[in-house]
XYZ file of C-alpha atoms in Angstrom:
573
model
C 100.525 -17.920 -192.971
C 97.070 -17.098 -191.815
C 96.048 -15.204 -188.922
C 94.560 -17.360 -186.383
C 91.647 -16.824 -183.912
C 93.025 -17.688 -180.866
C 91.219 -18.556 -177.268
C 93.681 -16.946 -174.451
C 94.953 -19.314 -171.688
C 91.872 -19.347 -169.192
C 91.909 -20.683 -165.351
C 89.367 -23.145 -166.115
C 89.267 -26.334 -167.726
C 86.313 -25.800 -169.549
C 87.331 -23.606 -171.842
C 87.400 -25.075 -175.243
C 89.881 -24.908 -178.112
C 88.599 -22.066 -180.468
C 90.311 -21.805 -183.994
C 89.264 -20.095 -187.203
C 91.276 -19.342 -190.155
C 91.180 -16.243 -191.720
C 91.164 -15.814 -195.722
C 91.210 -12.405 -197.162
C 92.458 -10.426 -200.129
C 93.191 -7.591 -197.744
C 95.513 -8.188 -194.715
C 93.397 -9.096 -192.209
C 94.735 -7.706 -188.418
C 95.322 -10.462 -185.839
C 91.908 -11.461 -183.383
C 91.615 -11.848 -180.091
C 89.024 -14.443 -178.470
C 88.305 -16.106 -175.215
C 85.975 -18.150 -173.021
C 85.286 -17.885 -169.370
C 82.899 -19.585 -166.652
C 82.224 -15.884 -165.447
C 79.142 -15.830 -163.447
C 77.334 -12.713 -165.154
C 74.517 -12.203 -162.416
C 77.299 -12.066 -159.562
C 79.647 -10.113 -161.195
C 80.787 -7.067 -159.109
C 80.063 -4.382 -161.094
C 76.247 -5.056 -161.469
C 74.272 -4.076 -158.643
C 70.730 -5.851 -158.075
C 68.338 -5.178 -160.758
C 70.894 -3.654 -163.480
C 70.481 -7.090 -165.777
C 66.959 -6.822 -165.962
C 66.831 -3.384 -166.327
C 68.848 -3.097 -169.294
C 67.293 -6.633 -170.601
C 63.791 -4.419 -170.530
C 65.290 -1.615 -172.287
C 66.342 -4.187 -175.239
C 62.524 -5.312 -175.599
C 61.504 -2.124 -175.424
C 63.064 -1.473 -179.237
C 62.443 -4.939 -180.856
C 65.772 -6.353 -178.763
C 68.127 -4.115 -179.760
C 69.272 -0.816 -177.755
C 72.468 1.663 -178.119
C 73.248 1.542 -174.726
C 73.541 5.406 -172.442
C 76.837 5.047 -170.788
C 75.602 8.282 -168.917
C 73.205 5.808 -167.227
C 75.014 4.256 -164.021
C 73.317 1.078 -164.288
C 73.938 0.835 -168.286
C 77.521 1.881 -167.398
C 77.773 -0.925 -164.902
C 76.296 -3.344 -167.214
C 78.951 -2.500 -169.576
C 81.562 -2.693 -167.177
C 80.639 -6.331 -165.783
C 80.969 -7.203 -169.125
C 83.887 -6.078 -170.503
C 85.966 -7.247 -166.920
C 84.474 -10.857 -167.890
C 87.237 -10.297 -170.612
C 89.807 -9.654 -168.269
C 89.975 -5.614 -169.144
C 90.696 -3.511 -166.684
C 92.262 0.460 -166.739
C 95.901 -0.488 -165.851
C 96.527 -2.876 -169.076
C 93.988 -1.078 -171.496
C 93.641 2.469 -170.674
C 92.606 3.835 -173.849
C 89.929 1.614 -174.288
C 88.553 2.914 -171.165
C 89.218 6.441 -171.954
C 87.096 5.040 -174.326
C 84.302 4.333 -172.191
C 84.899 7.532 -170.529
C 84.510 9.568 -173.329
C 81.491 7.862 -174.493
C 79.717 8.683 -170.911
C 81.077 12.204 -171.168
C 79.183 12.650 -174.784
C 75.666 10.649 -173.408
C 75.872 12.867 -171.253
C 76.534 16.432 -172.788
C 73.324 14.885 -175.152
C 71.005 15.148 -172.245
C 71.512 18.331 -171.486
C 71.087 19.423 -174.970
C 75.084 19.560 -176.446
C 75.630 17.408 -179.855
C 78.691 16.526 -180.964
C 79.626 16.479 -184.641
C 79.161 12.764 -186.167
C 81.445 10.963 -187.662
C 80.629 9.466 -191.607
C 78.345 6.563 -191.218
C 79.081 3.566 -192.755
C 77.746 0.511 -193.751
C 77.738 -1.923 -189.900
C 75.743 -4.629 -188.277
C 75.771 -6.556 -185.237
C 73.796 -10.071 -185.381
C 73.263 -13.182 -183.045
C 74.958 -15.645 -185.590
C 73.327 -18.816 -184.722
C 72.955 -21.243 -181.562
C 73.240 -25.165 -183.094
C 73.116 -28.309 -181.186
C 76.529 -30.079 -181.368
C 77.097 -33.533 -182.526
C 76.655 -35.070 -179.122
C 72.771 -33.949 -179.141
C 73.481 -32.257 -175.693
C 75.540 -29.583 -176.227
C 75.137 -26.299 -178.279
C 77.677 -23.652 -179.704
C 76.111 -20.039 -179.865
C 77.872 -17.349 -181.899
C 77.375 -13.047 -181.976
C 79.165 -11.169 -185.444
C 79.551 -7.652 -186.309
C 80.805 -6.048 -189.440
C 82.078 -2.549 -190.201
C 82.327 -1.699 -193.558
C 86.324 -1.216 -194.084
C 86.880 -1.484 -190.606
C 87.654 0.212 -187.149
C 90.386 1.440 -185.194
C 88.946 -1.263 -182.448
C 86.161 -3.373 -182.149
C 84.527 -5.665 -178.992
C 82.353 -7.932 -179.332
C 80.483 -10.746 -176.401
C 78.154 -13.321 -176.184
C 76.295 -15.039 -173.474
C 73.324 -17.561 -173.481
C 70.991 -17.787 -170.711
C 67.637 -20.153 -170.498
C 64.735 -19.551 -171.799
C 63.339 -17.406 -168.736
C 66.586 -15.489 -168.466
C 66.961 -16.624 -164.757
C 70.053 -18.709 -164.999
C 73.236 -18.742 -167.388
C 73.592 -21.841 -169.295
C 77.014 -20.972 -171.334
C 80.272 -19.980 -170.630
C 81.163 -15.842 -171.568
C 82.664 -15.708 -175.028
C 84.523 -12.447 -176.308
C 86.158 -11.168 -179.353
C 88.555 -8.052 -180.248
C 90.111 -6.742 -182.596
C 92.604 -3.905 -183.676
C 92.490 -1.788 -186.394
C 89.742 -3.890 -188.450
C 86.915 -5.397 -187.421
C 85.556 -6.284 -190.907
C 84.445 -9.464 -189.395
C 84.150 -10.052 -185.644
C 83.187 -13.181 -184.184
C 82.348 -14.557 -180.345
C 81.400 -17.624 -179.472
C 79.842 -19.554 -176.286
C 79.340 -23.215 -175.312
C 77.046 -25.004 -173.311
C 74.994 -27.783 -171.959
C 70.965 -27.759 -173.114
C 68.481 -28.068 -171.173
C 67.071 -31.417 -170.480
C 63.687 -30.022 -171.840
C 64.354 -30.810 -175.655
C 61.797 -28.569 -176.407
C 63.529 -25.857 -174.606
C 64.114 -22.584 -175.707
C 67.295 -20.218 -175.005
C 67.553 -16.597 -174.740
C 70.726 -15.125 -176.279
C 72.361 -11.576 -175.810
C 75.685 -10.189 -176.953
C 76.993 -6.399 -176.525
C 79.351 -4.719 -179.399
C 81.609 -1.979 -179.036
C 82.821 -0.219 -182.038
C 85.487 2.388 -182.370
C 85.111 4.476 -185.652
C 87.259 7.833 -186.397
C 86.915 8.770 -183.018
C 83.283 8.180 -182.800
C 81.867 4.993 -180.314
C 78.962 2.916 -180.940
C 77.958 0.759 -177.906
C 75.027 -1.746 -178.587
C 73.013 -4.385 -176.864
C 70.728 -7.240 -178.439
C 68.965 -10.192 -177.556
C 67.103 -12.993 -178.805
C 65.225 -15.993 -177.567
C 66.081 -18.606 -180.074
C 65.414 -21.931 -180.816
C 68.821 -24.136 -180.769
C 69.088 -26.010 -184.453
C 69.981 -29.808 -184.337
C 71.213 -29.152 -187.975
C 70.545 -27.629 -191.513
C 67.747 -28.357 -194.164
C 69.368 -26.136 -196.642
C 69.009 -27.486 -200.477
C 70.659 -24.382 -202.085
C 73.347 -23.386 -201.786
C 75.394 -26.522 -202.052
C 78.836 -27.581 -203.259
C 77.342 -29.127 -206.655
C 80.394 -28.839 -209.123
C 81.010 -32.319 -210.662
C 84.588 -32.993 -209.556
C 86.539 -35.479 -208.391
C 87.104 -34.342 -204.982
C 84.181 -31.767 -203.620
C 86.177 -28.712 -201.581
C 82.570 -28.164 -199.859
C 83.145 -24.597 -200.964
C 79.994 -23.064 -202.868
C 81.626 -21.040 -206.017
C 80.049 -18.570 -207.668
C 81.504 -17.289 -211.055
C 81.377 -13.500 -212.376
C 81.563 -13.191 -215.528
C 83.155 -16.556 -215.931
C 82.071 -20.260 -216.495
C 84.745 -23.159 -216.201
C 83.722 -27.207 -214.316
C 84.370 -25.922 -210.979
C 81.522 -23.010 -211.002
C 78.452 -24.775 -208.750
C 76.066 -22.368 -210.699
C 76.261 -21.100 -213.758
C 77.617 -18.000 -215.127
C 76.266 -14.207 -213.457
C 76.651 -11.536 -216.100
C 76.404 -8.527 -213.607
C 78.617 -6.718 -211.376
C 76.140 -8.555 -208.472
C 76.238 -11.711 -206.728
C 73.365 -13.683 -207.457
C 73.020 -16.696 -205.366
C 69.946 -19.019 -205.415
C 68.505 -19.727 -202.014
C 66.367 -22.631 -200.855
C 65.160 -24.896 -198.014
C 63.587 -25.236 -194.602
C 63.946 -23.644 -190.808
C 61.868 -25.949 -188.816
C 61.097 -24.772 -184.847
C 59.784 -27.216 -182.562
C 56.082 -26.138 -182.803
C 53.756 -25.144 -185.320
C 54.262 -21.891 -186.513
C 51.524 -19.693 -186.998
C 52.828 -16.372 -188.225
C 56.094 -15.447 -189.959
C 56.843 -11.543 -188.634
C 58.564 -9.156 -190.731
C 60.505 -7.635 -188.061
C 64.662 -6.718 -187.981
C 65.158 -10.388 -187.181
C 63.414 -11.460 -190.339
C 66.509 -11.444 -193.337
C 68.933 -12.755 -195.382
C 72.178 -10.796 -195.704
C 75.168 -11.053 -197.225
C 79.212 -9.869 -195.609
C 81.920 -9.427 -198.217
C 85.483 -9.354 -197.363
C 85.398 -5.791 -197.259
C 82.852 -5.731 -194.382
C 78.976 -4.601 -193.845
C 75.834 -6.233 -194.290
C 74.206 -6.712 -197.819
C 70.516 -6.873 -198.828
C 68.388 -8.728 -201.089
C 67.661 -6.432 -204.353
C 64.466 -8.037 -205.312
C 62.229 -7.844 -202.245
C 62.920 -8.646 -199.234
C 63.651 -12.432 -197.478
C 60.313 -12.186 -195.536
C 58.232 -12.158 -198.692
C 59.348 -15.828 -199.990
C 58.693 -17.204 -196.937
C 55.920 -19.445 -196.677
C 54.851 -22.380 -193.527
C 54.574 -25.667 -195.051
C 50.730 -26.561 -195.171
C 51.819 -30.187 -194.561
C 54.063 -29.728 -192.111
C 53.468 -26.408 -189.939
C 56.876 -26.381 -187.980
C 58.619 -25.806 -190.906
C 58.975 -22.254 -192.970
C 60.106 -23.117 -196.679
C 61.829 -20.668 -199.189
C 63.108 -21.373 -202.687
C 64.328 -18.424 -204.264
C 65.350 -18.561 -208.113
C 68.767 -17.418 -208.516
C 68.142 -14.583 -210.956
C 65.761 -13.189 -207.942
C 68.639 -14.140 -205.300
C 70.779 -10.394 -206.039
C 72.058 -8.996 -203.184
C 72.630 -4.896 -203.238
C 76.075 -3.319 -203.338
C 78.439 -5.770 -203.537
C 81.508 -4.608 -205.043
C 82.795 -6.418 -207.990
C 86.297 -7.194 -206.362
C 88.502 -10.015 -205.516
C 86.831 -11.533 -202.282
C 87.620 -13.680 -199.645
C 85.049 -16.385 -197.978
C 81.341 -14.725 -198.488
C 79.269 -15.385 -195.265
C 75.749 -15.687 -195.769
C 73.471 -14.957 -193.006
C 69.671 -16.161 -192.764
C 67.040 -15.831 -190.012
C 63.718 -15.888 -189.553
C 61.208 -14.761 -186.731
C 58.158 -16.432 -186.260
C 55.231 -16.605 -183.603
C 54.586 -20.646 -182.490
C 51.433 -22.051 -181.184
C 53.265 -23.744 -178.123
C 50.383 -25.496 -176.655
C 47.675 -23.158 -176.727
C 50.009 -19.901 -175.930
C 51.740 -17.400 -178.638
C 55.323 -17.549 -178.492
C 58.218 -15.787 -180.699
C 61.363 -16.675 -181.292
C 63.989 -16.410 -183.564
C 66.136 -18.856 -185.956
C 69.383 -18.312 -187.699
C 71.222 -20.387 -190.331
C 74.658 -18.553 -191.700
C 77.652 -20.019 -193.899
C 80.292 -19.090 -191.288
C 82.439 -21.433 -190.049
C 81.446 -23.555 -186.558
C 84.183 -23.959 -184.319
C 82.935 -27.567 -183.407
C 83.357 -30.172 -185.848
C 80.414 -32.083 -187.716
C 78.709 -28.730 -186.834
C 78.700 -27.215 -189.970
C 75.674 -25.632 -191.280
C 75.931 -23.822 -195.157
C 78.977 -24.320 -197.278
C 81.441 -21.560 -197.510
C 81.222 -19.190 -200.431
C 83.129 -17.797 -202.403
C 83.198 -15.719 -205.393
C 85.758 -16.054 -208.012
C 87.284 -14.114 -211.123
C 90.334 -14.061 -212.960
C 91.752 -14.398 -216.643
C 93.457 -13.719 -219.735
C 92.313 -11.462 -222.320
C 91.213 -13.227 -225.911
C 94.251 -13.512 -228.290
C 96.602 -14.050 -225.840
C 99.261 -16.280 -226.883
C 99.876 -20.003 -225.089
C 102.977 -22.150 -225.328
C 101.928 -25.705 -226.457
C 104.332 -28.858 -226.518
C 106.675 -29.012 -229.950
C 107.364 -25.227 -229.288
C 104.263 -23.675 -231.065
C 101.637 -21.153 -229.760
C 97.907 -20.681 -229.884
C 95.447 -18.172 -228.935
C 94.019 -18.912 -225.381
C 90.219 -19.036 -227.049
C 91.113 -21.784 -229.524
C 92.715 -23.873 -226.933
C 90.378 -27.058 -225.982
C 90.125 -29.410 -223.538
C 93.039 -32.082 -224.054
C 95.722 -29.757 -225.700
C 99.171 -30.164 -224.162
C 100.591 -26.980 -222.836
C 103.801 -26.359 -221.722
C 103.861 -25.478 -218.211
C 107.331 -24.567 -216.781
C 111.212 -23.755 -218.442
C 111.708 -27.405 -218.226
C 109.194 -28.467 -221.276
C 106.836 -30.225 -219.247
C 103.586 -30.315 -220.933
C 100.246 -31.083 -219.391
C 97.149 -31.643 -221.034
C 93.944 -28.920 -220.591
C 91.491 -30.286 -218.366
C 89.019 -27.472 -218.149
C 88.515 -24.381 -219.750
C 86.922 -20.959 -218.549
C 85.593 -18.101 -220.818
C 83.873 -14.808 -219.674
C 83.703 -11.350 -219.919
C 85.211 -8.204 -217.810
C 83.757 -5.250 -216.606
C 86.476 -3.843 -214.419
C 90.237 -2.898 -216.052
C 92.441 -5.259 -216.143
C 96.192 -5.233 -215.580
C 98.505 -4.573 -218.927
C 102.222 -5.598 -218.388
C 104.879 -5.306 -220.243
C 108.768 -6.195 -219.788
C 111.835 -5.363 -220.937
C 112.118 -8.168 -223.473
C 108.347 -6.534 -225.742
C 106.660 -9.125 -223.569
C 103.382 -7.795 -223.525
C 100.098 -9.051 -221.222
C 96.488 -8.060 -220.325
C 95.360 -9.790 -217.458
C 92.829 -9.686 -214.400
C 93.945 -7.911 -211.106
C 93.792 -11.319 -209.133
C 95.605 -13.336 -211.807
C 98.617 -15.032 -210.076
C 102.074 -13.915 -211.999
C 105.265 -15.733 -211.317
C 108.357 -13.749 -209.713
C 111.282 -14.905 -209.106
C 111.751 -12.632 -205.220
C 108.056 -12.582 -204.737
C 107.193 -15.553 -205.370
C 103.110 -15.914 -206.635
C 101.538 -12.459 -206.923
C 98.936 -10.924 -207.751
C 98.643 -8.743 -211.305
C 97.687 -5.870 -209.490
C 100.358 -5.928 -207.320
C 103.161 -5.673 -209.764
C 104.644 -2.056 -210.587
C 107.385 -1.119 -212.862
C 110.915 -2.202 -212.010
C 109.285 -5.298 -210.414
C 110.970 -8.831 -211.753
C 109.005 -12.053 -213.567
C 109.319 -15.140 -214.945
C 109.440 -15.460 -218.551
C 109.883 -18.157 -221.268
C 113.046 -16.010 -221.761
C 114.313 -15.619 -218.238
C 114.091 -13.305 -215.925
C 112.984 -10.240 -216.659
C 112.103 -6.234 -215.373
C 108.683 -5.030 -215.837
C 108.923 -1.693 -217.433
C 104.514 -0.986 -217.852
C 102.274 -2.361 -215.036
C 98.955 -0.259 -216.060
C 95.121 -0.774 -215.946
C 93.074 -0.684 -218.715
C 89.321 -1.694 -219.925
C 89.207 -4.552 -222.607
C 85.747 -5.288 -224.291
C 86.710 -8.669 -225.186
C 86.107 -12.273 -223.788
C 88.562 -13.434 -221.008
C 90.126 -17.000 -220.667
C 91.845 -19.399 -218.645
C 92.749 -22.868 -218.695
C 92.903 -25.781 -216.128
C 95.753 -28.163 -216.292
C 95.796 -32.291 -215.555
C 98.430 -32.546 -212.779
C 97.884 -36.426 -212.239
C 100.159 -36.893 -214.495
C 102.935 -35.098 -212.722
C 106.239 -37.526 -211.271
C 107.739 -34.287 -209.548
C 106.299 -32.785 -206.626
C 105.136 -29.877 -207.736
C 103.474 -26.441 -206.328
C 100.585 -27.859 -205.002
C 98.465 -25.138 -205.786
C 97.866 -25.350 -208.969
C 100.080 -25.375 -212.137
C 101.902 -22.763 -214.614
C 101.190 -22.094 -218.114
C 103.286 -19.204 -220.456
C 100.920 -16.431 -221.500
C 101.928 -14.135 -223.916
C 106.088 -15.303 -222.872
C 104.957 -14.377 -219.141
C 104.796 -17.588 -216.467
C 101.326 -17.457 -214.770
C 98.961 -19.367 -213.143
C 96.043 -21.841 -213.824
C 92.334 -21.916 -212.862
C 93.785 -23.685 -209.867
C 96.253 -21.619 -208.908
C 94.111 -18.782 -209.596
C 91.555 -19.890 -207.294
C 93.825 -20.834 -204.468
C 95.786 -17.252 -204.545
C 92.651 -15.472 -205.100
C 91.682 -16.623 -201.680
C 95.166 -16.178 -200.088
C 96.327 -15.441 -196.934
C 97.816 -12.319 -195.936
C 98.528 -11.743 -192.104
C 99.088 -8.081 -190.783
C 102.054 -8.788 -188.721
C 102.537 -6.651 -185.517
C 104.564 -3.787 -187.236
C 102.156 -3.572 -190.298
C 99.436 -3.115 -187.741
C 100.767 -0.758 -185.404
C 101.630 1.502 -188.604
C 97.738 2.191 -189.477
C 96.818 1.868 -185.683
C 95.616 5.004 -184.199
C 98.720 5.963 -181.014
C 96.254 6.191 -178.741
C 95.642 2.466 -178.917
C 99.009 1.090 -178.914
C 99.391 0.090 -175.609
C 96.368 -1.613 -175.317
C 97.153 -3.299 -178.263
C 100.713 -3.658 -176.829
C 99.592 -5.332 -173.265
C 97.419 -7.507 -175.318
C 100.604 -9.145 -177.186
C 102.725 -9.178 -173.359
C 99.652 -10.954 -172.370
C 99.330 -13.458 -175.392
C 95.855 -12.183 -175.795
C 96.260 -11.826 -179.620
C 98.690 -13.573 -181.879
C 102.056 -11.769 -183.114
C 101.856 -12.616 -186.987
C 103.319 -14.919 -188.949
């Protein structure tokens, strides 16, 4: 079952239904999210003048400031935000002691005292994107921040005001999240302007909680809303029968259902190219923060381009000066540290800050495209990504029909292989071959069965159901042409070699079937198909409420405890 992010019950009836699946090879910790009609500028915390003054200290540094909590009026700030989520020191004390602590340390920095730092890692905090619904009136605008591995807590807001930053024109979004925050989303809905030239002005606050260090940020951004996409790569472009609207990228593999062809290198390399267009002529791209393209793995934090940076490729269309074009080759499109692991969805992020000639005055403002799911339907902007992986090593044995065997490599498209302890036989539809760079898994069972596979292979157990290859140990039990049997080796190991895998013809299939993908014997062990592997490579794996409160630091439980009492964050599966 996959966690689900959930919008808590809220007084009003404009609150909209907010739902996102999460995918993830790691188990991803239940999120919280909501949506209220709070009022910002009346709140009672602010006092007059503490909006704009901590709206000046944003533009000060380019529109984004770490926030003094030693500051009263930055502290109040804070504080009208965070009781727009409905937090308050009786339900969530630590994450006030929190807040507390935070001032306490601002403040000892004044005077001269530093506290030791925690490790830095790898974060980000970005506007997502503000797009113009399907209706032409409304908009959905969305904030994200990443921490590489995670947090023991993370907060996250976003609010959209017009273009003057006089009057709010969306509701108060929110997102938290407990002992993650890999990938942190908020979102806000609105009405636009009647001006359709009209721009908005966006701002969003993150709090992250990080081995008992706090990082509490503030950006903003006047944007310019996006009726839709003009993006030409990357696109869902394998030639099947039914396209998944997934973008897949292959390491080290090629089989019919890659949409690019085959990357060599422990990177990602994704081509990138089409069109932002704003809704006046632009007359100078900047190079500023707001100016990238980055990539967020399932692991968490923001990835670079390799090759130069996004800025450089961008060029305004001579025949068309509204528009900025880019068309980046895919050898060029490598993005810096990615790890070469089983992933879930890969969210690319793109935006671009340019200076527009809006009748005779200079004005900035900021665009952003990203892969991430909308909450809206027919509001979809990139296809998702992902990147997939997994095989059998070259000599490996197959079952065919009329009881024989074959190496995987000589197997072609059309063979019938037998696919279950029944006999059935399907006939090979596809086949994959690659290479491996990172050990595999070697198995090996009571009965001299003996296997070398790839860590996100799916193996068949007969308690576990479909697993993983990594996730097997000795004493563990699988499904063999012989039975059941006990795993008595469950190693990893390099292999030089090419890797394989096949894709079976299901259609034509009388039984319902695991709807997955289908089963092939391997070397006597029962294991999965390119289908199967792709669907369980991308599986979901919800941190139920014990799980979580196991690596959750005690001093958050009972925040994170009052937030299940309260419904504000989904039990589990």
């Amino acid at each position: 079952m996959s966690s689900r992010l959930r919008r808590h019950a809220a007084p009003l009836s404009l609150l909209l239904t907010l739902g996102l699946a999460l995918a993830g090879c790691q188990k991803e910790s239940p999120q919280a999210s909501g949506q209220s009609r709070t009022d910002m500028p009346s709140s009672n915390e602010l006092r007059p003048g503490d909006l704009t003054y901590v709206r000046e200290l944003a533009a000060k540094h380019d529109g984004v400031v770490a926030l003094d909590l030693s500051d009263e009026a930055q502290y109040r700030f804070l504080r009208s935000r965070v009781a727009a989520a409905g937090k308050t020191p009786e339900k969530y004390p630590q994450f006030f002691a929190m807040l507390q602590s935070v001032r306490e340390r601002h403040a000892a920095r004044k005077h001269g005292v530093s506290a030791q730092a925690a490790p830095e890692v790898p974060k980000d905090h970005m506007i997502g994107k503000v797009i113009v619904g399907p209706d032409g009136r409304t908009f959905e605008a969305t904030a994200f921040s990443t921490v590489q591995g995670g947090a023991d807590y993370s907060f996250l807001d976003v609010v959209v005001w017009d273009e003057f930053q006089k009057q709010q024109v969306s509701d108060y979004g929110w997102g938290e999240v407990y002992a993650d925050g890999r990938k942190l989303w908020a979102r806000a809905t609105g009405v636009l302007p009647a001006d359709p030239n009209a721009l908005l002005f966006v701002d969003s606050a993150s709090i992250v909680s990080f081995n008992g260090e706090e990082q509490v940020v503030f950006k903003s951004l006047t944007v310019a809303p996006s009726p839709g996409c003009e993006i030409i790569h990357p696109q869902d472009l394998a030639p099947v029968a039914r396209p998944d609207n997934i973008v897949t990228i292959c390491l080290q593999r090629n089989n019919g259902d890659c949409d690019y062809p085959m990357v060599a290198i422990q990177q990602v390399q994704i081509p990138l190219q089409g069109t932002m267009t704003f809704p006046f002529p632009v007359t100078s791209i900047n190079n500023t923060v707001d100016t990238y393209a980055k990539l967020v793995e399932e692991s968490g934090g923001p990835r670079q381009m390799a090759f130069g940076t996004f800025f450089s490729w961008l060029q305004i269309n001579p025949a068309d000066p509204r528009q900025v074009r880019w068309s980046i080759p895919q050898n060029q499109g490598v993005f810096t540290g990615i790890l070469f692991r089983p992933y879930e969805d890969v969210d690319l992020f793109m935006s671009i800050d340019v200076t527009m000639n809006r009748g005779g005055r200079p004005t900035r403002v900021v665009k952003q495209f990203s892969s991430s799911p909308t909450f809206t339907p027919g509001m979809a902007c990139v296809p998702k990504i992902q990147i997939s992986y997994s095989c059998l090593a070259e000599g490996t044995q197959v079952k065919l029909a009329g009881g024989k065997s074959a190496p995987i490599e000589s197997i072609a498209k059309g063979t019938r292989v037998v696919t279950d302890g029944s006999g059935q036989a399907l006939r090979v539809a596809d086949t994959t071959v690659g290479t491996e760079s990172i050990p595999m898994v070697h198995l090996r069972d009571e009965a001299g069965h003996d296997l070398l596979l790839t860590g996100t292979h799916p193996v068949m157990t007969p308690d576990q159901g479909v697993v993983w290859a990594e996730e097997l140990k000795v004493g563990n039990r699988v499904v063999t042409d012989s039975g059941v049997s006990t795993l008595v080796k469950a190693d990893r190991e390099m292999f030089k070699g090419a890797v394989h895998n096949l894709k079976l013809d299901r259609t034509s299939l009388n039984e319902r079937r695991e709807a997955k993908g289908s089963t092939l014997y391997a070397n006597g062990f029962l294991v999965g198909d390119v289908s199967m592997q792709r669907a369980y490579e991308f599986k979901d794996r919800a941190a139920v409420t014990a799980e979580l409160l196991a690596r959750l630091p005690s001093k958050w439980q009972v925040d994170y405890q009052n937030s299940l009492k309260t419904g504000r964050l989904p039990q589990g599966p």
